[in-house]
CSV table of C-alpha atoms and ligand atoms in Angstrom, one decimal:
chain,number,residue,atom,x,y,z
Z,716,MET,CA,-1.3,19.8,9.0
Z,717,SER,CA,-3.5,19.9,5.7
Z,718,PHE,CA,-5.9,16.4,6.6
Z,719,GLN,CA,-9.5,16.0,6.4
Z,720,VAL,CA,-11.8,13.4,6.2
Z,721,LEU,CA,-15.3,14.5,5.0
Z,722,ILE,CA,-18.7,12.5,5.0
Z,723,HIS,CA,-21.8,14.9,4.9
Z,724,LYS,CA,-21.8,12.8,0.9
Z,725,THR,CA,-22.7,10.1,3.3
Z,726,SER,CA,-25.5,11.6,5.0
Z,727,ASP,CA,-28.5,10.3,2.5
Z,728,PHE,CA,-27.4,6.5,3.1
Z,729,VAL,CA,-26.5,7.0,7.2
Z,730,SER,CA,-28.2,8.9,10.1
Z,731,SER,CA,-25.8,11.2,12.1
Z,732,GLN,CA,-26.7,9.3,14.8
Z,733,GLU,CA,-26.2,5.6,13.2
Z,734,VAL,CA,-22.2,6.7,12.2
Z,735,HIS,CA,-22.0,8.7,16.3
Z,736,ASN,CA,-23.2,4.8,17.6
Z,737,TYR,CA,-20.1,3.7,16.8
Z,738,GLN,CA,-18.4,6.7,19.2
Z,739,SER,CA,-18.0,4.3,22.4
Z,740,ALA,CA,-16.5,0.5,20.6
Z,741,ILE,CA,-14.3,3.2,18.9
Z,742,ASN,CA,-13.1,4.2,22.1
Z,743,GLN,CA,-12.5,0.7,23.3
Z,744,ALA,CA,-10.6,-0.8,20.2
Z,745,TYR,CA,-8.9,2.8,20.5
Z,746,THR,CA,-8.0,1.3,24.0
Z,747,ASP,CA,-7.4,-2.1,23.6
Z,748,LEU,CA,-5.0,-1.0,20.8
Z,749,ALA,CA,-3.4,1.8,22.8
Z,750,GLN,CA,-3.2,-1.2,26.6
Z,751,HIS,CA,-2.8,-3.9,24.0
Z,752,THR,CA,-5.7,-6.0,25.8
Z,753,GLY,CA,-7.4,-6.9,22.7
Z,754,LYS,CA,-7.1,-9.6,19.6
Z,755,GLY,CA,-3.4,-10.3,17.7
Z,756,ASN,CA,-2.5,-7.7,21.0
Z,757,ASP,CA,1.5,-9.0,20.4
Z,758,PHE,CA,2.1,-7.6,17.1
Z,759,LEU,CA,1.6,-3.6,17.6
Z,760,GLY,CA,4.2,-1.9,17.5
Z,761,TRP,CA,3.3,-0.8,13.8
Z,762,GLN,CA,1.9,1.7,16.2
Z,763,THR,CA,4.6,3.7,18.1
Z,764,LEU,CA,7.1,3.6,14.5
Z,765,PRO,CA,6.5,6.9,13.6
Z,766,SER,CA,8.1,8.4,17.2
Z,767,ALA,CA,10.1,5.6,19.0
Z,768,THR,CA,12.0,5.2,15.2
Z,769,PRO,CA,15.3,6.4,16.1
Z,770,ASP,CA,17.1,8.9,14.1
Z,771,SER,CA,20.3,6.6,13.8
Z,772,PHE,CA,18.7,3.8,12.1
Z,773,LEU,CA,17.4,6.2,9.2
Z,774,THR,CA,20.7,7.8,9.2
Z,775,GLU,CA,21.8,3.5,8.9
Z,776,ILE,CA,18.7,3.4,5.9
Z,777,GLU,CA,20.1,6.3,4.2
Z,778,ALA,CA,23.8,4.6,4.3
Z,779,VAL,CA,22.8,1.6,2.5
Z,780,ALA,CA,20.7,3.6,0.2
Z,781,ALA,CA,23.3,5.7,-0.7
Z,782,LYS,CA,25.8,2.9,-1.8
Z,783,ILE,CA,23.3,1.3,-3.7
Z,784,ARG,CA,22.7,4.6,-5.8
Z,785,GLN,CA,26.9,4.5,-5.6
Z,786,ASN,CA,27.2,1.2,-7.3
Z,787,SER,CA,23.4,0.7,-8.7
Z,788,GLU,CA,21.9,1.3,-12.2
Z,789,ILE,CA,18.8,-0.8,-10.8
Z,790,LEU,CA,17.6,-1.8,-7.0
Z,791,VAL,CA,15.5,-5.6,-7.2
Z,792,VAL,CA,13.6,-5.4,-4.4
Z,793,ILE,CA,12.0,-9.5,-4.2
Z,794,GLY,CA,9.1,-9.4,-1.6
Z,795,ILE,CA,5.3,-10.0,-1.8
Z,796,GLY,CA,2.2,-8.8,-0.2
Z,797,GLY,CA,2.9,-6.3,2.4
Z,798,SER,CA,7.0,-6.7,2.1
Z,799,TYR,CA,6.6,-4.9,-1.3
Z,800,LEU,CA,2.9,-2.6,-1.8
Z,801,GLY,CA,3.7,0.0,1.1
Z,802,ALA,CA,6.9,0.2,-0.7
Z,803,LYS,CA,6.1,0.9,-4.5
Z,804,ALA,CA,3.1,3.0,-3.4
Z,805,VAL,CA,5.6,5.2,-2.6
Z,806,ILE,CA,7.8,5.4,-5.1
Z,807,ASP,CA,5.5,5.2,-7.4
Z,808,ALA,CA,3.4,8.0,-6.0
Z,809,LEU,CA,6.4,10.3,-5.9
Z,810,SER,CA,8.3,9.2,-8.7
Z,811,HIS,CA,7.9,10.8,-12.5
Z,812,HIS,CA,6.0,8.3,-14.1
Z,813,PHE,CA,8.1,7.4,-16.9
Z,814,SER,CA,10.7,6.7,-14.7
Z,815,ALA,CA,11.5,3.7,-16.3
Z,816,SER,CA,12.5,5.3,-19.9
Z,817,LEU,CA,14.7,7.6,-18.4
Z,818,SER,CA,18.3,7.9,-18.1
Z,819,ALA,CA,19.8,7.1,-15.3
Z,820,ALA,CA,21.3,10.3,-15.5
Z,821,GLN,CA,18.0,12.0,-15.6
Z,822,ARG,CA,16.5,9.7,-13.0
Z,823,LYS,CA,19.8,10.6,-10.2
Z,824,ALA,CA,18.8,7.6,-8.1
Z,825,PRO,CA,18.5,3.5,-9.2
Z,826,LEU,CA,15.2,2.6,-11.5
Z,827,VAL,CA,13.4,0.2,-8.5
Z,828,VAL,CA,12.1,-2.6,-10.3
Z,829,PHE,CA,10.2,-5.7,-8.0
Z,830,ALA,CA,10.5,-9.5,-8.5
Z,831,GLY,CA,9.7,-12.1,-6.6
Z,832,ASN,CA,5.3,-10.8,-6.3
Z,833,ASN,CA,4.8,-13.5,-9.2
Z,834,ILE,CA,6.0,-16.9,-10.4
Z,835,CYS,CA,5.3,-16.1,-14.0
Z,836,ALA,CA,8.2,-17.4,-15.5
Z,837,ASP,CA,8.0,-14.0,-18.2
Z,838,TYR,CA,8.0,-11.9,-16.6
Z,839,HIS,CA,11.4,-12.9,-14.2
Z,840,ALA,CA,12.6,-14.0,-17.9
Z,841,ASP,CA,12.0,-10.0,-18.9
Z,842,LEU,CA,13.5,-8.6,-15.3
Z,843,PHE,CA,16.7,-10.2,-16.2
Z,844,ASN,CA,16.1,-9.0,-19.4
Z,845,LEU,CA,16.2,-6.2,-18.7
Z,846,LEU,CA,18.9,-5.8,-16.1
Z,847,GLU,CA,21.5,-6.8,-19.8
Z,848,GLY,CA,24.2,-5.1,-18.5
Z,849,LYS,CA,24.3,-3.0,-16.0
Z,850,ASP,CA,24.7,-3.4,-12.0
Z,851,TYR,CA,22.4,-3.7,-10.0
Z,852,SER,CA,21.7,-5.0,-6.5
Z,853,VAL,CA,19.3,-6.7,-5.0
Z,854,ALA,CA,17.0,-6.4,-1.5
Z,855,VAL,CA,15.6,-9.0,-0.9
Z,856,ILE,CA,12.6,-7.9,1.8
Z,857,SER,CA,10.7,-11.4,3.9
Z,858,LYS,CA,9.5,-11.5,7.0
Z,859,SER,CA,8.9,-14.6,7.8
Z,860,GLY,CA,11.9,-15.1,5.2
Z,861,THR,CA,9.9,-19.0,4.3
Z,862,THR,CA,7.7,-17.3,1.9
Z,863,THR,CA,8.0,-19.3,-1.8
Z,864,GLU,CA,7.9,-16.8,-4.1
Z,865,PRO,CA,10.1,-14.5,-2.6
Z,866,ALA,CA,12.0,-17.5,-2.0
Z,867,ILE,CA,12.0,-18.6,-5.9
Z,868,ALA,CA,12.4,-15.4,-6.6
Z,869,PHE,CA,16.3,-15.0,-4.3
Z,870,ARG,CA,17.3,-18.3,-5.5
Z,871,LEU,CA,17.6,-16.7,-9.6
Z,872,PHE,CA,18.8,-13.4,-8.3
Z,873,LYS,CA,21.3,-14.7,-6.0
Z,874,GLN,CA,22.8,-17.1,-8.9
Z,875,HIS,CA,22.4,-14.5,-11.2
Z,876,LEU,CA,24.5,-12.2,-9.5
Z,877,GLU,CA,26.7,-14.5,-8.1
Z,878,SER,CA,27.5,-15.4,-11.8
Z,879,LYS,CA,28.3,-12.0,-12.4
Z,880,TYR,CA,29.7,-10.4,-10.2
Z,881,GLY,CA,31.0,-13.3,-8.2
Z,882,LYS,CA,30.7,-14.6,-4.8
Z,883,ALA,CA,32.2,-12.0,-3.5
Z,884,GLY,CA,30.8,-9.6,-5.1
Z,885,ALA,CA,27.4,-10.6,-5.2
Z,886,LYS,CA,27.2,-10.2,-1.5
Z,887,GLU,CA,27.8,-6.8,-1.4
Z,888,ARG,CA,25.2,-5.7,-3.3
Z,889,ILE,CA,22.5,-8.5,-1.2
Z,890,ILE,CA,20.7,-6.8,1.9
Z,891,ALA,CA,18.3,-8.9,3.1
Z,892,VAL,CA,15.6,-7.5,5.5
Z,893,THR,CA,13.8,-9.7,7.4
Z,894,ASP,CA,13.2,-11.2,10.7
Z,895,PRO,CA,15.7,-10.3,13.5
Z,896,LYS,CA,16.2,-14.1,14.8
Z,897,SER,CA,14.0,-16.8,12.6
Z,898,GLY,CA,13.5,-18.3,9.1
Z,899,ALA,CA,16.0,-19.6,6.4
Z,900,LEU,CA,16.5,-15.4,5.3
Z,901,ARG,CA,18.1,-14.5,8.1
Z,902,GLN,CA,20.0,-17.2,7.9
Z,903,LEU,CA,21.2,-17.3,4.8
Z,904,ALA,CA,22.5,-13.5,5.8
Z,905,THR,CA,24.2,-14.5,8.2
Z,906,THR,CA,25.9,-17.7,6.8
Z,907,GLU,CA,26.5,-15.3,3.7
Z,908,GLY,CA,27.6,-11.9,5.3
Z,909,TYR,CA,25.2,-10.1,3.5
Z,910,THR,CA,23.6,-6.4,5.2
Z,911,THR,CA,20.7,-7.4,7.2
Z,912,PHE,CA,18.2,-5.2,8.0
Z,913,SER,CA,15.6,-6.6,11.4
Z,914,ILE,CA,11.9,-5.9,11.2
Z,915,PRO,CA,10.7,-5.9,14.3
Z,916,PRO,CA,8.9,-8.6,15.8
Z,917,ASP,CA,5.6,-6.9,16.8
Z,918,VAL,CA,4.6,-5.1,13.3
Z,919,GLY,CA,3.3,-7.4,10.8
Z,920,GLY,CA,4.2,-8.1,7.0
Z,921,ARG,CA,1.1,-5.6,6.0
Z,922,PHE,CA,1.8,-2.3,8.5
Z,923,SER,CA,5.4,-2.5,8.2
Z,924,VAL,CA,6.1,0.1,5.2
Z,925,LEU,CA,7.9,2.7,8.1
Z,926,THR,CA,10.2,-0.7,8.7
Z,927,ALA,CA,13.0,-0.7,6.8
Z,928,VAL,CA,10.7,-3.1,4.2
Z,929,GLY,CA,9.4,0.7,3.0
Z,930,LEU,CA,12.1,2.7,4.7
Z,931,LEU,CA,15.1,1.3,2.2
Z,932,PRO,CA,13.5,0.9,-1.1
Z,933,ILE,CA,12.0,4.2,-0.9
Z,934,ALA,CA,15.1,5.5,0.1
Z,935,ALA,CA,17.5,3.8,-2.7
Z,936,ALA,CA,15.2,5.2,-4.8
Z,937,GLY,CA,15.6,9.0,-3.4
Z,938,PHE,CA,13.2,10.1,-1.4
Z,939,ASP,CA,12.9,11.3,1.9
Z,940,ILE,CA,12.2,8.8,4.5
Z,941,ARG,CA,12.0,11.4,7.4
Z,942,GLN,CA,9.5,14.0,5.4
Z,943,LEU,CA,7.3,10.1,5.9
Z,944,MET,CA,8.7,9.2,9.0
Z,945,ALA,CA,7.6,12.9,9.5
Z,946,GLY,CA,3.8,12.9,7.8
Z,947,ALA,CA,3.2,9.6,9.8
Z,948,LYS,CA,4.1,11.1,13.2
Z,949,ASP,CA,2.0,13.7,13.0
Z,950,MET,CA,-0.8,11.0,12.1
Z,951,GLU,CA,0.0,9.1,15.1
Z,952,ASN,CA,-0.6,12.4,17.3
Z,953,VAL,CA,-3.6,12.3,16.5
Z,954,GLY,CA,-4.7,9.3,16.9
Z,955,ASN,CA,-3.3,9.7,20.0
Z,956,GLY,CA,-5.5,12.9,20.7
Z,957,ASP,CA,-9.6,13.0,20.4
Z,958,THR,CA,-10.7,10.2,19.2
Z,959,THR,CA,-14.6,12.2,18.9
Z,960,ILE,CA,-16.5,11.2,15.8
Z,961,GLY,CA,-16.7,13.9,13.4
Z,962,LYS,CA,-13.2,15.7,15.3
Z,963,ASN,CA,-10.5,13.1,15.4
Z,964,PRO,CA,-10.3,11.6,11.2
Z,965,ILE,CA,-9.1,8.0,12.2
Z,966,SER,CA,-12.1,7.9,14.2
Z,967,THR,CA,-14.8,9.8,11.9
Z,968,TYR,CA,-13.5,7.4,8.8
Z,969,VAL,CA,-14.0,4.3,10.7
Z,970,ALA,CA,-17.5,5.1,11.7
Z,971,VAL,CA,-18.9,6.1,9.1
Z,972,ARG,CA,-17.5,2.9,7.1
Z,973,ASN,CA,-19.1,0.2,9.4
Z,974,ALA,CA,-21.6,2.5,9.9
Z,975,LEU,CA,-22.4,2.2,6.1
Z,976,TYR,CA,-21.3,-1.7,5.9
Z,977,LYS,CA,-24.3,-2.1,9.0
Z,978,LYS,CA,-26.5,-0.9,5.7
Z,979,GLY,CA,-25.3,-3.7,3.3
Z,980,ARG,CA,-22.8,-1.3,0.9
Z,981,TYR,CA,-19.9,-4.3,1.2
Z,982,ILE,CA,-17.7,-3.2,-1.1
Z,983,GLU,CA,-15.8,0.5,-0.3
Z,984,ILE,CA,-13.7,1.7,-4.0
Z,985,LEU,CA,-10.8,3.6,-2.8
Z,986,ALA,CA,-11.3,6.1,-6.1
Z,987,ASN,CA,-8.0,8.9,-6.5
Z,988,TYR,CA,-7.5,10.6,-9.5
Z,989,HIS,CA,-3.6,11.0,-10.5
Z,990,PRO,CA,-1.9,8.1,-12.1
Z,991,ARG,CA,0.3,8.2,-9.5
Z,992,LEU,CA,-1.6,6.7,-6.6
Z,993,GLN,CA,-2.6,3.3,-8.6
Z,994,TYR,CA,0.0,1.6,-5.6
Z,995,LEU,CA,-1.5,3.5,-2.7
Z,996,GLY,CA,-4.7,1.5,-3.3
Z,997,GLU,CA,-3.0,-1.7,-4.6
Z,998,TRP,CA,-1.4,-1.4,-0.8
Z,999,TRP,CA,-4.7,-0.2,0.8
Z,1000,LYS,CA,-6.2,-3.4,-0.8
Z,1001,GLN,CA,-4.1,-5.5,1.0
Z,1002,LEU,CA,-4.5,-3.7,5.0
Z,1003,TYR,CA,-7.6,-4.1,4.4
Z,1004,GLY,CA,-8.8,-7.6,3.1
Z,1005,GLU,CA,-6.1,-9.3,4.4
Z,1006,SER,CA,-7.3,-7.3,8.7
Z,1007,GLU,CA,-10.8,-7.4,7.9
Z,1008,GLY,CA,-11.6,-10.5,5.7
Z,1009,LYS,CA,-12.6,-12.2,8.4
Z,1010,GLU,CA,-15.2,-15.1,9.8
Z,1011,HIS,CA,-17.0,-14.1,7.1
Z,1012,LYS,CA,-16.7,-10.7,8.3
Z,1013,GLY,CA,-15.6,-7.7,6.6
Z,1014,ILE,CA,-15.5,-4.4,3.9
Z,1015,PHE,CA,-14.3,-5.9,-0.1
Z,1016,PRO,CA,-11.3,-3.4,-0.4
Z,1017,ALA,CA,-11.4,-2.7,-4.1
Z,1018,SER,CA,-10.0,0.8,-6.5
Z,1019,VAL,CA,-10.1,2.4,-9.1
Z,1020,ASN,CA,-8.4,5.4,-11.2
Z,1021,PHE,CA,-10.1,7.5,-12.2
Z,1022,SER,CA,-11.1,9.5,-14.7
Z,1023,CYS,CA,-9.0,6.7,-16.7
Z,1024,ASP,CA,-11.7,4.8,-14.9
Z,1025,LEU,CA,-15.1,6.1,-15.1
Z,1026,HIS,CA,-14.7,4.2,-18.9
Z,1027,SER,CA,-15.2,1.2,-17.3
Z,1028,MET,CA,-16.3,0.8,-14.0
Z,1029,GLY,CA,-18.2,4.0,-13.9
Z,1030,GLN,CA,-21.1,3.0,-15.5
Z,1031,LEU,CA,-21.4,0.3,-13.0
Z,1032,ILE,CA,-20.6,2.2,-9.9
Z,1033,GLN,CA,-23.4,4.6,-11.3
Z,1034,ASP,CA,-25.8,2.2,-12.0
Z,1035,GLY,CA,-24.9,-1.1,-10.8
Z,1036,GLU,CA,-26.1,-3.3,-7.7
Z,1037,ARG,CA,-25.8,-0.8,-4.2
Z,1038,ASN,CA,-24.2,-2.7,-1.8
Z,1039,ILE,CA,-20.9,0.2,-3.3
Z,1040,TYR,CA,-19.8,2.9,-1.4
Z,1041,GLU,CA,-16.5,5.2,-2.9
Z,1042,THR,CA,-13.7,6.9,-0.6
Z,1043,VAL,CA,-11.6,9.5,-3.0
Z,1044,ILE,CA,-8.9,10.5,-2.3
Z,1045,SER,CA,-9.4,13.8,-3.2
Z,1046,VAL,CA,-5.7,16.3,-3.9
Z,1047,ALA,CA,-6.3,19.9,-3.9
Z,1048,LYS,CA,-2.6,20.9,-5.7
Z,1049,THR,CA,-0.3,18.7,-8.5
Z,1050,LYS,CA,3.3,19.5,-8.8
Z,1051,GLN,CA,2.6,20.8,-12.6
Z,1052,GLN,CA,0.1,23.5,-14.2
Z,1053,ILE,CA,-0.1,22.9,-17.8
Z,1054,ASN,CA,-2.7,25.3,-19.7
Z,1055,ILE,CA,-4.9,23.9,-21.6
Z,1056,PRO,CA,-4.0,26.3,-24.9
Z,1057,ASN,CA,-7.0,28.0,-27.2
Z,1058,ASP,CA,-7.5,26.1,-31.2
Z,1059,ALA,CA,-8.9,28.2,-34.6
Z,1060,ASP,CA,-10.4,25.2,-35.8
Z,1061,ASN,CA,-11.9,24.2,-32.6
Z,1062,LEU,CA,-13.3,21.5,-34.3
Z,1063,ASP,CA,-13.7,19.4,-30.9
Z,1064,LYS,CA,-15.8,22.3,-29.4
Z,1065,LEU,CA,-13.1,22.8,-26.6
Z,1066,ASN,CA,-12.6,25.8,-26.3
Z,1067,PHE,CA,-13.9,26.4,-23.4
Z,1068,LEU,CA,-11.4,24.9,-21.6
Z,1069,ALA,CA,-8.7,26.9,-23.1
Z,1070,GLY,CA,-6.6,28.6,-20.5
Z,1071,LYS,CA,-8.2,26.8,-17.9
Z,1072,THR,CA,-4.9,23.9,-16.2
Z,1073,LEU,CA,-5.2,20.4,-16.2
Z,1074,GLN,CA,-5.7,20.1,-13.3
Z,1075,GLU,CA,-9.0,22.4,-13.7
Z,1076,VAL,CA,-10.2,20.6,-14.9
Z,1077,ASN,CA,-9.2,16.8,-13.0
Z,1078,LYS,CA,-11.1,19.1,-10.8
Z,1079,MET,CA,-14.2,19.3,-12.1
Z,1080,ALA,CA,-14.6,16.0,-12.9
Z,1081,GLU,CA,-13.8,14.6,-9.5
Z,1082,LYS,CA,-17.0,17.1,-8.2
Z,1083,GLY,CA,-19.4,16.5,-11.1
Z,1084,THR,CA,-18.5,12.4,-10.5
Z,1085,LEU,CA,-18.7,12.8,-7.1
Z,1086,ILE,CA,-22.5,14.6,-7.5
Z,1087,ALA,CA,-23.2,12.2,-10.0
Z,1088,HIS,CA,-22.6,9.0,-7.9
Z,1089,VAL,CA,-23.9,10.0,-5.3
Z,1090,ALA,CA,-26.9,11.1,-6.9
Z,1091,GLY,CA,-27.0,6.9,-8.3
Z,1092,LYS,CA,-26.8,6.7,-4.7
Z,1093,VAL,CA,-23.6,6.2,-4.3
Z,1094,PRO,CA,-22.1,7.1,-0.8
Z,1095,ASN,CA,-19.2,9.5,-0.7
Z,1096,VAL,CA,-16.6,9.8,2.1
Z,1097,LEU,CA,-14.1,12.4,1.4
Z,1098,ILE,CA,-10.0,12.3,2.1
Z,1099,GLU,CA,-8.9,15.2,1.2
Z,1100,ILE,CA,-5.1,16.1,1.1
Z,1101,ASP,CA,-3.0,19.7,-0.1
Z,1102,SER,CA,-0.1,17.8,-2.7
Z,1103,ILE,CA,1.2,14.3,-2.9
Z,1104,THR,CA,4.7,14.5,-1.0
Z,1105,ALA,CA,6.7,11.9,1.6
Z,1106,TYR,CA,4.8,14.0,4.0
Z,1107,SER,CA,0.9,13.3,3.0
Z,1108,LEU,CA,1.7,10.2,2.0
Z,1109,GLY,CA,2.7,9.6,5.5
Z,1110,GLN,CA,0.0,10.8,6.6
Z,1111,LEU,CA,-1.9,8.8,4.4
Z,1112,ILE,CA,-0.3,5.7,5.3
Z,1113,TYR,CA,-0.2,6.0,9.3
Z,1114,PHE,CA,-3.6,6.7,8.8
Z,1115,PHE,CA,-4.8,3.9,7.1
Z,1116,GLU,CA,-3.7,1.9,9.3
Z,1117,LYS,CA,-4.5,3.1,12.7
Z,1118,ALA,CA,-8.0,3.0,11.1
Z,1119,CYS,CA,-7.3,-0.4,9.8
Z,1120,ALA,CA,-6.3,-1.5,13.1
Z,1121,VAL,CA,-9.5,0.3,15.2
Z,1122,SER,CA,-12.3,-1.4,12.3
Z,1123,GLY,CA,-11.4,-4.2,12.6
Z,1124,TYR,CA,-11.8,-4.3,16.0
Z,1125,VAL,CA,-14.6,-2.7,15.1
Z,1126,LEU,CA,-16.0,-5.3,14.0
Z,1127,GLY,CA,-14.6,-8.0,16.1
Z,1128,VAL,CA,-12.0,-9.6,14.3
Z,1129,ASN,CA,-8.2,-10.0,15.0
Z,1130,PRO,CA,-6.4,-7.5,12.3
Z,1131,PHE,CA,-3.6,-8.8,12.5
Z,1132,ASP,CA,-2.8,-12.4,11.7
Z,1133,GLN,CA,-3.9,-14.3,7.9
Z,1134,PRO,CA,-5.2,-17.6,8.9
Z,1135,GLY,CA,-7.1,-17.9,5.1
Z,1136,VAL,CA,-3.7,-17.4,3.4
Z,1137,GLU,CA,-2.0,-20.7,4.0
Z,1138,ALA,CA,-5.0,-22.4,2.1
Z,1139,TYR,CA,-4.0,-22.2,-1.3
Z,1140,LYS,CA,0.1,-22.5,-0.2
Z,1141,THR,CA,0.0,-26.0,1.1
Z,1142,ASN,CA,-2.7,-27.0,-1.5
Z,1143,MET,CA,0.0,-25.8,-4.6
Z,1144,TYR,CA,2.8,-27.9,-2.2
Z,1145,ALA,CA,1.0,-30.8,-2.9
Z,1146,LEU,CA,0.7,-30.2,-6.1
Z,1147,LEU,CA,4.4,-29.9,-6.9
Z,1148,GLY,CA,5.4,-33.0,-4.6
Z,1149,LYS,CA,6.8,-31.7,-1.4
Z,1150,ALA,CA,7.5,-34.6,1.1
Z,1151,GLY,CA,4.4,-34.5,3.8
Z,1152,PHE,CA,1.7,-33.3,1.6
Z,1153,GLU,CA,1.6,-36.5,-0.1
Z,1154,GLU,CA,-2.2,-38.0,1.3
Z,1155,LEU,CA,-3.7,-34.1,0.7
Z,1156,ALA,CA,-2.3,-34.4,-3.1
Z,1157,LYS,CA,-4.3,-37.7,-3.8
Z,1158,GLU,CA,-7.4,-35.3,-2.6
Z,1159,ILE,CA,-6.7,-32.1,-4.4
Z,1160,ARG,CA,-5.8,-34.0,-8.5
Z,1161,ALA,CA,-9.6,-35.9,-8.0
Z,1162,LYS,CA,-11.1,-33.0,-7.2
Z,1163,LEU,CA,-8.8,-30.8,-10.4
J,2091,PA5,O1,0.7,-9.3,5.6
J,2091,PA5,C1,1.3,-9.8,5.4
J,2091,PA5,O2,1.7,-11.0,6.8
J,2091,PA5,C2,1.7,-10.8,4.6
J,2091,PA5,O3,0.1,-10.1,4.0
J,2091,PA5,C3,2.8,-10.8,3.7
J,2091,PA5,O4,3.7,-9.5,3.8
J,2091,PA5,C4,3.4,-11.0,2.9
J,2091,PA5,O5,2.1,-12.6,3.0
J,2091,PA5,C5,5.0,-11.8,2.9
J,2091,PA5,O6,5.0,-12.0,3.8
J,2091,PA5,P1,6.7,-12.2,4.9
J,2091,PA5,O7,7.1,-10.9,3.9
J,2091,PA5,O8,6.8,-13.0,5.6
J,2091,PA5,O9,7.9,-12.8,2.8
């Protein structure tokens, strides 16, 4: 299993002692996670998903995914936050970069598009436009079953499907993924007789990618969910093994990020050099932001896509305020190789690159940037993987989840709740005239 966390490029900023000082807090966090004695301990079901998910469940997911593949050119996944980011991250990481522009025959699997993660009219109107004349299905995913954005989107898509296929036909094309018992979506799914998958009550949204929340869209897009789970399972075993910092990559990452935070590095920038990893960064930001940002504490998670963003954020990273550090996802191999050609005129003076592969150049951009940023006083953590596959994505997902939980405990917060997310919702409901919110509406309007 090729997966390494290297922290030697942080050593100018935090000493080995400062990193190793976290060992006992980290050990305590592992114990609390294993024994369910820490904060938010009713949301720890994600820990054993890779090892405890039965084969029969994966077969069930694959069967529903096969039906979608057979009757739909497009799958619309309705969900927000943890109910869409993991699926989007994995699907983007494994897909043809231009899959939206490929024909259905070239793609060999439905195009997976997302809705209900915003309330923008133009976005949804364009999506309906895309669906015109095409067969499609909808996976509506909401753990609570009451989240406003996906609920609004589902109203729209339910009506659209019913007018296109009739009520009975629509029912065959709607899959609901939600709480096994509670919430409006579960009630609706039961009444309407939709195919459903349950999200285990002890798995929170942002830790749910390895449940049907992520697995169904990923399988429908044609990717190997068994390999994804195999990578995650190997990382689950790592998490259950020797927890020594320096030996265990999860402990190493947790220790170094907390040591850097203590030294005033308040912002962690997750960097990648492959456009297909952009949404892994988005998923990671939600995981860490929503889990750690509490009680006026928490590292601000940001992400960049290099080398593109070296021409936008590169200046600030090189020379701006020194409150940042980078975590680089370093990928050894790409799937394909392209050689740079010789040019007889050599006007761009780049013939010294002729014969080299794009990956070689990309790697040297990565190494050059690493040296430049460290010289510019930005600590760098490296996460090295061999290639971007379902297996390595499974490793990364479980790695980041476990590290997030351990890190949250080390920080002293409950990594599994999100009380701060409610504030905007109540204000929005009040402004939209929801009954019972009249007083708040007056208060807010006075502030607008
Ligand atoms: O991590 C979380 O719990 C949240 O980000 C949720 O995933 C998000 O709010 C969506 O919630 P739900 O799946 O209940 O619609």
